[in-house]
CSV table of C-alpha atoms in Angstrom, one decimal:
chain,number,residue,atom,x,y,z
A,1,MET,CA,3.3,-33.9,-3.7
A,2,SER,CA,5.9,-36.5,-3.5
A,3,GLN,CA,9.2,-34.6,-3.3
A,4,GLN,CA,10.3,-33.4,0.3
A,5,PRO,CA,10.8,-29.7,0.8
A,6,GLU,CA,14.2,-28.1,1.9
A,7,PHE,CA,11.9,-25.0,3.3
A,8,PRO,CA,10.8,-25.1,6.2
A,9,LEU,CA,6.9,-24.1,7.0
A,10,LEU,CA,6.1,-26.1,3.3
A,11,ARG,CA,4.7,-29.3,2.9
A,12,ALA,CA,5.6,-30.0,-0.6
A,13,ALA,CA,8.6,-28.9,-2.7
A,14,THR,CA,8.3,-27.2,-5.8
A,15,PRO,CA,7.8,-29.3,-9.0
A,16,GLU,CA,11.0,-29.8,-11.2
A,17,ARG,CA,8.7,-28.5,-14.5
A,18,TRP,CA,8.0,-25.3,-12.7
A,19,PHE,CA,11.4,-24.7,-12.5
A,20,GLU,CA,11.9,-26.0,-15.8
A,21,ALA,CA,9.3,-23.9,-17.3
A,22,ALA,CA,10.5,-20.7,-15.4
A,23,GLY,CA,13.5,-20.6,-17.1
A,24,GLU,CA,12.1,-20.6,-20.5
A,25,ARG,CA,9.5,-18.0,-19.6
A,26,TRP,CA,11.5,-15.8,-17.2
A,27,ARG,CA,9.5,-13.0,-18.9
A,28,GLU,CA,6.3,-13.7,-18.1
A,29,LEU,CA,7.5,-14.0,-14.6
A,30,LEU,CA,9.1,-10.9,-14.6
A,31,VAL,CA,5.9,-9.1,-15.3
A,32,ASP,CA,3.9,-11.3,-12.8
A,33,HIS,CA,6.1,-10.9,-10.4
A,34,ALA,CA,5.7,-7.3,-10.4
A,35,ASN,CA,1.9,-7.7,-9.8
A,36,CYS,CA,3.1,-10.3,-6.8
A,37,GLU,CA,4.8,-7.5,-5.2
A,38,LYS,CA,2.6,-5.1,-5.6
A,39,LYS,CA,-0.1,-7.5,-4.2
A,40,ALA,CA,2.1,-8.6,-1.0
A,41,ALA,CA,2.2,-4.6,-0.1
A,42,SER,CA,-1.5,-4.3,-0.4
A,43,THR,CA,-2.2,-7.5,1.7
A,44,ALA,CA,-0.1,-5.7,4.5
A,45,LEU,CA,-1.7,-2.4,4.3
A,46,SER,CA,-5.5,-4.4,4.2
A,47,MET,CA,-4.1,-6.1,7.4
A,48,MET,CA,-2.8,-2.4,9.1
A,49,PHE,CA,-6.6,-1.3,8.1
A,50,ALA,CA,-8.4,-4.3,9.7
A,51,TYR,CA,-6.2,-3.8,12.8
A,52,ALA,CA,-5.6,-0.9,13.3
A,53,GLU,CA,-5.5,-0.9,16.9
A,54,ASP,CA,-2.5,-3.1,17.0
A,55,THR,CA,0.0,-0.7,16.6
A,56,ALA,CA,2.6,-3.1,17.0
A,57,LEU,CA,1.5,-4.7,13.7
A,58,ALA,CA,0.7,-1.6,11.9
A,59,GLU,CA,5.0,-0.6,12.4
A,60,ARG,CA,6.1,-3.7,11.2
A,61,LEU,CA,3.4,-4.3,8.4
A,62,SER,CA,3.9,-0.8,7.7
A,63,ARG,CA,7.9,-1.7,7.1
A,64,LEU,CA,7.5,-4.8,5.0
A,65,ALA,CA,4.5,-3.4,2.8
A,66,ARG,CA,7.7,-0.1,1.9
A,67,GLU,CA,10.3,-3.2,1.6
A,68,GLU,CA,7.4,-5.1,-0.8
A,69,LEU,CA,7.2,-1.9,-3.3
A,70,ARG,CA,10.9,-1.4,-3.4
A,71,HIS,CA,11.3,-4.3,-4.8
A,72,PHE,CA,8.6,-3.7,-7.1
A,73,GLU,CA,10.3,-0.9,-8.4
A,74,GLN,CA,13.4,-2.7,-8.8
A,75,VAL,CA,11.4,-5.8,-10.9
A,76,GLN,CA,10.0,-2.9,-12.8
A,77,LYS,CA,13.3,-1.8,-13.5
A,78,TYR,CA,14.8,-4.7,-15.0
A,79,MET,CA,11.6,-5.0,-17.0
A,80,ARG,CA,12.8,-2.0,-18.8
A,81,GLU,CA,16.5,-3.1,-19.4
A,82,LEU,CA,15.6,-6.3,-20.4
A,83,GLU,CA,13.2,-5.2,-22.5
A,84,VAL,CA,10.2,-7.2,-20.8
A,85,PRO,CA,6.9,-5.4,-22.7
A,86,PHE,CA,4.2,-5.1,-19.5
A,87,MET,CA,0.8,-7.2,-20.1
A,88,ARG,CA,-2.2,-7.8,-18.5
A,89,LEU,CA,-2.3,-11.1,-16.9
A,90,ALA,CA,-5.0,-12.9,-15.1
A,91,PRO,CA,-4.3,-13.5,-11.5
A,92,ALA,CA,-2.8,-17.5,-10.4
A,93,ARG,CA,-5.6,-19.5,-8.7
A,94,TYR,CA,-2.9,-19.4,-5.7
A,95,ALA,CA,-3.7,-16.6,-3.5
A,96,GLU,CA,-7.8,-16.8,-4.2
A,97,GLY,CA,-7.3,-20.8,-3.0
A,98,LEU,CA,-5.6,-19.0,0.3
A,99,ARG,CA,-8.0,-16.6,0.6
A,100,ARG,CA,-10.6,-19.4,0.9
A,101,ALA,CA,-9.0,-21.3,3.2
A,102,VAL,CA,-8.6,-18.0,5.6
A,103,ARG,CA,-11.6,-18.4,8.7
A,104,THR,CA,-14.4,-15.8,8.5
A,105,ARG,CA,-14.6,-15.1,12.6
A,106,GLU,CA,-12.4,-13.1,14.4
A,107,PRO,CA,-9.6,-13.5,16.1
A,108,ARG,CA,-8.9,-16.7,13.4
A,109,ARG,CA,-9.6,-14.3,10.6
A,110,ARG,CA,-5.8,-12.7,12.0
A,111,LEU,CA,-4.5,-15.5,13.2
A,112,ASP,CA,-4.8,-17.1,9.2
A,113,LEU,CA,-3.8,-14.0,7.0
A,114,LEU,CA,-0.6,-13.4,9.0
A,115,LEU,CA,0.1,-17.7,8.7
A,116,CYS,CA,-0.8,-17.8,5.0
A,117,GLY,CA,1.3,-14.6,4.5
A,118,ALA,CA,4.5,-16.5,6.0
A,119,LEU,CA,3.5,-19.4,3.7
A,120,ILE,CA,3.5,-17.6,0.8
A,121,GLU,CA,6.8,-15.4,2.1
A,122,ALA,CA,8.1,-19.1,2.4
A,123,ARG,CA,7.0,-20.0,-1.4
A,124,SER,CA,8.5,-17.4,-2.7
A,125,CYS,CA,11.6,-17.9,-0.6
A,126,GLU,CA,11.8,-21.3,-2.1
A,127,ARG,CA,11.1,-20.2,-5.6
A,128,PHE,CA,13.6,-17.6,-5.5
A,129,VAL,CA,16.5,-19.7,-4.6
A,130,GLY,CA,15.4,-22.5,-7.4
A,131,LEU,CA,15.6,-20.0,-9.9
A,132,VAL,CA,19.0,-18.6,-9.5
A,133,PRO,CA,20.8,-21.0,-11.1
A,134,ARG,CA,18.3,-20.7,-14.2
A,135,LEU,CA,18.0,-17.3,-14.8
A,136,PRO,CA,20.3,-15.0,-16.7
A,137,SER,CA,22.8,-12.9,-15.0
A,138,PRO,CA,21.3,-9.4,-13.7
A,139,LEU,CA,18.3,-11.3,-12.4
A,140,ALA,CA,20.0,-14.1,-11.1
A,141,GLN,CA,21.7,-12.0,-8.3
A,142,PHE,CA,18.6,-10.0,-7.6
A,143,TYR,CA,17.0,-13.1,-7.1
A,144,ALA,CA,19.3,-14.4,-4.8
A,145,GLY,CA,19.3,-11.0,-2.9
A,146,LEU,CA,15.0,-11.4,-2.9
A,147,ALA,CA,15.3,-14.7,-1.4
A,148,ARG,CA,17.1,-13.5,1.8
A,149,SER,CA,14.3,-11.1,2.0
A,150,GLU,CA,12.1,-12.9,1.7
A,151,ALA,CA,13.1,-15.3,4.5
A,152,ARG,CA,13.2,-12.4,6.7
A,153,HIS,CA,9.5,-11.9,6.0
A,154,TYR,CA,8.5,-15.4,6.4
A,155,ALA,CA,9.9,-15.3,10.3
A,156,LEU,CA,8.1,-11.8,10.7
A,157,TYR,CA,5.0,-13.1,9.9
A,158,LEU,CA,5.7,-15.9,12.0
A,159,ARG,CA,6.7,-14.1,14.8
A,160,LEU,CA,3.6,-11.9,14.7
A,161,ALA,CA,1.6,-15.2,14.1
A,162,ALA,CA,2.6,-17.0,17.0
A,163,GLU,CA,2.2,-13.9,19.3
A,164,ARG,CA,-1.2,-13.3,18.2
A,165,ALA,CA,-2.4,-17.0,18.5
A,166,GLY,CA,-3.7,-16.3,22.0
A,167,ASP,CA,-5.2,-20.0,23.5
A,168,GLU,CA,-4.9,-21.3,19.7
A,169,ASP,CA,-2.3,-24.1,18.5
A,170,TRP,CA,-1.0,-22.3,16.1
A,171,GLN,CA,1.1,-24.7,14.3
A,172,ARG,CA,-1.8,-27.2,14.3
A,173,ARG,CA,-3.3,-24.6,12.0
A,174,LEU,CA,-0.2,-23.9,10.2
A,175,ALA,CA,0.3,-27.4,9.1
A,176,ALA,CA,-3.7,-27.3,8.0
A,177,LEU,CA,-3.0,-24.2,6.0
A,178,ALA,CA,0.5,-25.5,4.7
A,179,GLU,CA,-1.6,-28.4,3.1
A,180,VAL,CA,-3.9,-26.0,1.2
A,181,GLU,CA,-0.7,-24.2,-0.1
A,182,ALA,CA,1.2,-27.3,-1.0
A,183,GLU,CA,-1.6,-28.7,-3.2
A,184,LEU,CA,-2.2,-25.2,-4.5
A,185,ALA,CA,1.6,-25.0,-5.7
A,186,THR,CA,1.9,-28.5,-7.3
A,187,ALA,CA,-1.1,-29.8,-8.3
A,188,PRO,CA,-1.3,-29.6,-12.2
A,189,ASP,CA,-2.1,-25.6,-13.3
A,190,PRO,CA,-3.0,-24.6,-16.8
A,191,GLN,CA,-1.7,-21.3,-15.3
A,192,PHE,CA,2.2,-20.5,-15.7
A,193,ARG,CA,2.5,-18.0,-12.6
A,194,PHE,CA,5.0,-17.2,-9.9
A,195,HIS,CA,2.8,-19.5,-7.2
A,196,SER,CA,1.1,-21.5,-10.3
A,197,GLY,CA,1.6,-25.6,-10.1
A,198,GLU,CA,2.8,-27.7,-12.6
A,199,PRO,CA,2.9,-26.7,-15.7
A,200,THR,CA,-0.3,-28.9,-17.6
A,201,THR,CA,1.6,-27.7,-21.2
A,202,ARG,CA,4.3,-28.5,-22.6
A,203,THR,CA,7.2,-25.5,-22.6
A,204,PHE,CA,7.4,-23.3,-25.0
A,205,ARG,CA,9.2,-19.6,-25.8
A,206,THR,CA,6.5,-17.2,-25.8
A,207,ALA,CA,6.1,-14.3,-28.3
A,208,ALA,CA,8.3,-11.7,-26.5
A,209,THR,CA,11.2,-14.4,-26.1
B,1,MET,CA,-15.3,30.4,1.8
B,2,SER,CA,-14.2,34.3,2.4
B,3,GLN,CA,-10.4,34.1,3.3
B,4,GLN,CA,-8.1,34.5,0.5
B,5,PRO,CA,-5.9,31.0,0.4
B,6,GLU,CA,-2.2,31.5,0.1
B,7,PHE,CA,-1.7,28.5,-1.3
B,8,PRO,CA,-1.2,27.5,-5.2
B,9,LEU,CA,-4.2,25.0,-5.8
B,10,LEU,CA,-6.5,25.9,-3.1
B,11,ARG,CA,-9.6,27.9,-3.7
B,12,ALA,CA,-10.4,29.1,-0.3
B,13,ALA,CA,-8.3,28.5,3.5
B,14,THR,CA,-8.6,26.5,5.9
B,15,PRO,CA,-11.0,28.7,8.6
B,16,GLU,CA,-9.4,29.8,11.6
B,17,ARG,CA,-11.5,27.7,13.9
B,18,TRP,CA,-10.9,25.0,12.2
B,19,PHE,CA,-6.5,25.6,13.8
B,20,GLU,CA,-7.6,26.4,16.9
B,21,ALA,CA,-9.6,23.5,17.6
B,22,ALA,CA,-6.7,21.8,15.9
B,23,GLY,CA,-4.3,23.4,18.6
B,24,GLU,CA,-6.7,21.5,21.5
B,25,ARG,CA,-7.8,18.5,19.8
B,26,TRP,CA,-4.0,17.7,19.1
B,27,ARG,CA,-4.3,14.1,20.2
B,28,GLU,CA,-7.3,13.3,18.0
B,29,LEU,CA,-5.8,15.1,14.9
B,30,LEU,CA,-2.5,12.6,15.3
B,31,VAL,CA,-4.8,9.5,15.3
B,32,ASP,CA,-6.4,10.9,12.4
B,33,HIS,CA,-3.1,12.0,10.4
B,34,ALA,CA,-1.9,8.2,11.1
B,35,ASN,CA,-5.5,7.2,9.2
B,36,CYS,CA,-4.3,9.6,6.3
B,37,GLU,CA,-1.1,8.7,5.7
B,38,LYS,CA,-2.3,5.0,5.7
B,39,LYS,CA,-5.0,6.5,3.3
B,40,ALA,CA,-2.7,7.9,0.8
B,41,ALA,CA,-0.6,5.1,0.7
B,42,SER,CA,-3.9,3.3,0.1
B,43,THR,CA,-4.5,5.3,-2.5
B,44,ALA,CA,-1.6,5.4,-4.4
B,45,LEU,CA,-1.3,1.7,-4.2
B,46,SER,CA,-5.0,1.7,-6.1
B,47,MET,CA,-4.0,3.5,-8.8
B,48,MET,CA,-1.2,0.9,-9.8
B,49,PHE,CA,-3.7,-1.5,-10.1
B,50,ALA,CA,-5.8,0.3,-12.2
B,51,TYR,CA,-3.3,2.2,-14.2
B,52,ALA,CA,-0.8,-0.8,-14.3
B,53,GLU,CA,0.2,-0.5,-18.1
B,54,ASP,CA,1.4,2.7,-17.4
B,55,THR,CA,4.9,1.9,-15.5
B,56,ALA,CA,6.2,5.5,-14.9
B,57,LEU,CA,2.9,6.3,-13.1
B,58,ALA,CA,3.0,2.8,-11.3
B,59,GLU,CA,7.1,3.8,-10.3
B,60,ARG,CA,6.3,7.3,-9.1
B,61,LEU,CA,3.2,6.1,-7.0
B,62,SER,CA,5.1,3.9,-5.5
B,63,ARG,CA,7.9,5.7,-4.3
B,64,LEU,CA,5.4,8.5,-3.0
B,65,ALA,CA,3.3,4.9,-1.5
B,66,ARG,CA,6.4,4.3,0.6
B,67,GLU,CA,7.1,7.7,1.7
B,68,GLU,CA,3.3,8.0,2.9
B,69,LEU,CA,4.2,4.5,5.3
B,70,ARG,CA,7.0,6.0,6.7
B,71,HIS,CA,4.9,9.2,7.3
B,72,PHE,CA,2.9,6.5,9.0
B,73,GLU,CA,5.2,4.9,10.8
B,74,GLN,CA,6.3,8.3,12.5
B,75,VAL,CA,3.4,9.4,13.8
B,76,GLN,CA,2.5,6.2,15.6
B,77,LYS,CA,6.2,7.0,16.8
B,78,TYR,CA,4.5,10.2,18.5
B,79,MET,CA,1.8,8.5,19.4
B,80,ARG,CA,3.3,6.4,21.3
B,81,GLU,CA,6.4,8.7,22.7
B,82,LEU,CA,3.5,11.1,23.5
B,83,GLU,CA,1.2,8.3,24.8
B,84,VAL,CA,-2.2,9.2,23.0
B,85,PRO,CA,-4.2,6.4,23.0
B,86,PHE,CA,-5.3,4.3,19.4
B,87,MET,CA,-8.6,5.3,18.8
B,88,ARG,CA,-11.5,4.0,15.6
B,89,LEU,CA,-12.3,7.5,14.5
B,90,ALA,CA,-15.4,7.6,11.9
B,91,PRO,CA,-14.2,8.9,8.2
B,92,ALA,CA,-14.4,12.1,7.5
B,93,ARG,CA,-16.7,13.4,4.7
B,94,TYR,CA,-13.8,14.6,2.8
B,95,ALA,CA,-12.5,11.8,0.7
B,96,GLU,CA,-15.7,10.3,0.2
B,97,GLY,CA,-17.2,14.4,-1.2
B,98,LEU,CA,-14.2,14.5,-3.4
B,99,ARG,CA,-14.4,11.1,-4.9
B,100,ARG,CA,-18.0,11.5,-5.6
B,101,ALA,CA,-16.9,14.0,-8.0
B,102,VAL,CA,-14.8,11.8,-10.0
B,103,ARG,CA,-15.7,10.9,-13.6
B,104,THR,CA,-16.4,7.0,-13.8
B,105,ARG,CA,-15.0,7.0,-17.4
B,106,GLU,CA,-11.3,6.4,-18.8
B,107,PRO,CA,-9.1,8.7,-19.3
B,108,ARG,CA,-11.0,11.1,-17.6
B,109,ARG,CA,-11.3,9.5,-14.2
B,110,ARG,CA,-7.3,8.9,-14.2
B,111,LEU,CA,-7.2,12.5,-14.7
B,112,ASP,CA,-9.4,13.5,-11.9
B,113,LEU,CA,-8.0,10.7,-9.6
B,114,LEU,CA,-4.7,12.4,-10.2
B,115,LEU,CA,-6.0,15.9,-9.7
B,116,CYS,CA,-7.6,14.7,-6.5
B,117,GLY,CA,-4.1,13.6,-5.1
B,118,ALA,CA,-2.6,17.0,-5.7
B,119,LEU,CA,-5.5,19.2,-4.3
B,120,ILE,CA,-5.8,16.7,-1.1
B,121,GLU,CA,-1.9,17.0,-1.1
B,122,ALA,CA,-2.3,20.4,-1.2
B,123,ARG,CA,-4.8,20.9,1.7
B,124,SER,CA,-2.3,18.9,4.0
B,125,CYS,CA,0.5,20.5,3.0
B,126,GLU,CA,-1.1,24.1,3.7
B,127,ARG,CA,-2.6,22.9,7.1
B,128,PHE,CA,0.5,21.2,8.2
B,129,VAL,CA,2.1,24.5,7.8
B,130,GLY,CA,-0.5,26.2,9.9
B,131,LEU,CA,-0.4,23.5,12.4
B,132,VAL,CA,2.9,24.6,13.3
B,133,PRO,CA,3.1,27.5,15.3
B,134,ARG,CA,-0.1,25.9,17.6
B,135,LEU,CA,1.9,22.5,18.3
B,136,PRO,CA,4.2,21.3,21.3
B,137,SER,CA,7.5,21.4,20.3
B,138,PRO,CA,8.7,18.0,18.8
B,139,LEU,CA,5.1,17.7,17.0
B,140,ALA,CA,5.4,21.0,15.5
B,141,GLN,CA,9.2,20.3,13.7
B,142,PHE,CA,7.6,16.9,12.6
B,143,TYR,CA,5.1,19.0,10.9
B,144,ALA,CA,7.3,21.5,9.5
B,145,GLY,CA,9.1,18.8,7.6
B,146,LEU,CA,6.0,16.9,6.8
B,147,ALA,CA,4.9,20.7,5.2
B,148,ARG,CA,7.5,20.0,2.3
B,149,SER,CA,6.5,16.4,1.6
B,150,GLU,CA,3.4,17.7,0.9
B,151,ALA,CA,4.2,20.2,-1.5
B,152,ARG,CA,6.6,17.7,-3.1
B,153,HIS,CA,3.3,15.3,-3.7
B,154,TYR,CA,1.4,18.0,-5.0
B,155,ALA,CA,3.9,19.1,-7.6
B,156,LEU,CA,4.1,15.0,-8.3
B,157,TYR,CA,0.5,14.1,-8.9
B,158,LEU,CA,0.1,18.1,-10.7
B,159,ARG,CA,3.2,16.8,-13.3
B,160,LEU,CA,1.4,13.4,-13.7
B,161,ALA,CA,-2.0,15.4,-14.2
B,162,ALA,CA,-1.1,17.2,-16.4
B,163,GLU,CA,1.2,14.8,-18.6
B,164,ARG,CA,-1.5,12.4,-18.9
B,165,ALA,CA,-4.4,14.9,-19.5
B,166,GLY,CA,-4.5,14.5,-23.7
B,167,ASP,CA,-6.6,16.8,-25.4
B,168,GLU,CA,-8.3,17.9,-21.9
B,169,ASP,CA,-8.2,21.5,-20.2
B,170,TRP,CA,-6.9,20.0,-17.2
B,171,GLN,CA,-6.3,23.7,-15.7
B,172,ARG,CA,-10.1,24.2,-15.9
B,173,ARG,CA,-11.2,20.8,-14.6
B,174,LEU,CA,-8.1,21.4,-11.6
B,175,ALA,CA,-10.3,24.6,-11.4
B,176,ALA,CA,-13.7,22.6,-11.3
B,177,LEU,CA,-12.4,20.1,-8.4
B,178,ALA,CA,-11.3,22.5,-6.4
B,179,GLU,CA,-14.2,24.3,-6.0
B,180,VAL,CA,-16.0,21.2,-4.6
B,181,GLU,CA,-12.3,20.4,-2.6
B,182,ALA,CA,-12.7,24.1,-0.8
B,183,GLU,CA,-16.3,23.4,0.1
B,184,LEU,CA,-15.6,20.3,1.8
B,185,ALA,CA,-12.5,21.9,3.7
B,186,THR,CA,-14.2,25.0,4.5
B,187,ALA,CA,-18.5,24.4,5.1
B,188,PRO,CA,-19.6,23.7,8.7
B,189,ASP,CA,-18.4,20.8,9.6
B,190,PRO,CA,-19.9,18.5,12.7
B,191,GLN,CA,-17.1,16.6,12.4
B,192,PHE,CA,-13.2,17.3,13.6
B,193,ARG,CA,-10.6,15.4,11.1
B,194,PHE,CA,-7.2,16.3,9.7
B,195,HIS,CA,-9.4,17.0,6.9
B,196,SER,CA,-12.6,18.2,8.5
B,197,GLY,CA,-14.2,22.0,7.5
B,198,GLU,CA,-15.3,24.6,10.1
B,199,PRO,CA,-15.9,23.2,12.9
B,200,THR,CA,-19.6,23.6,14.4
B,201,THR,CA,-19.2,22.4,18.1
B,202,ARG,CA,-17.5,24.6,20.4
B,203,THR,CA,-14.2,23.9,20.7
B,204,PHE,CA,-13.4,22.0,24.2
B,205,ARG,CA,-10.9,19.8,25.4
B,206,THR,CA,-11.1,16.2,24.8
B,207,ALA,CA,-11.1,13.4,27.5
B,208,ALA,CA,-7.4,12.4,26.9
B,209,THR,CA,-6.3,15.4,26.9
């Protein structure tokens, strides 16, 4: 966690080696990216069920989920065009690691879920921006567009969290969760995924490359 | 199940008493309808995770889920405009009843889930059509539009099922599931919901009416 992040919210920048690996393993990345978009929609939908009485929250999360699904369809379209075959990938440690940091009692749980949502979108935004100069042409433009969406999404999650924080010092809680997030996104990680940490294995071209 | 259904797929028409109750209890119906749209999106998303390798399926279900979410947002808008307060409602027996009829082993499970999807959309379509003349003005037009969407959706689910049936006689399986569905949608039911059966309680105006 030595590098200073350029992005607000994030406590540590993505390690350079992750970007190097991504430049070579962009096919795997694309497959995992499709998963992430689906997962983002599913997380928003879970909150719509859990907090159904908060109709303003449901309204915004529903729009967000629709946008994530549209991104999912776009990622699948690029997979088709670039002839990247589907493969089952074990999930990264990232989402599970963040989930463990979420408090279980309400209303803290809701606040934590929203703050984690903001952090995940901020990390995605940072990685999309960093990926743009390292990816082949059609993907580079696509990722630049996604970076703008993710920036809107993290601002949305943060606003939703701030509006619902009540008496709690949400900025302090955000800082604590951001520490957990930064560790997950930067510590050595044997897996390579969209949200994985510093790659421990040497970068290699995969069979599909 | 004495009435002949006008809708293809369905084995029995919705009882007249359900429509009578709906004309009076449209506020509760609207709240449950919001749930149903959310649930429809969530069911499509679950199949996108369960059958991720079937990218053509995922593509179509993703579009369908986006449309259900847009309907959810529209229902919430009508709730706001018509001053219908949110209330927590226990789920109807319908979805759980259908779920129990779904076979557990693949690839039968996938076929059953798609056929159930077709039946649920067909039932929704039938009820929207029947509700149009019984509802106050802005809702009537809205429901007429939704009936057209649901008709597209049941055709989609049916096509997805037929394409994936392999050696199985999917029409025979559809007929079997349609029997289960018809029973759930028409047998006496103490609950009143969008997909409930024949109301057993006398129609009454609710506190909110």
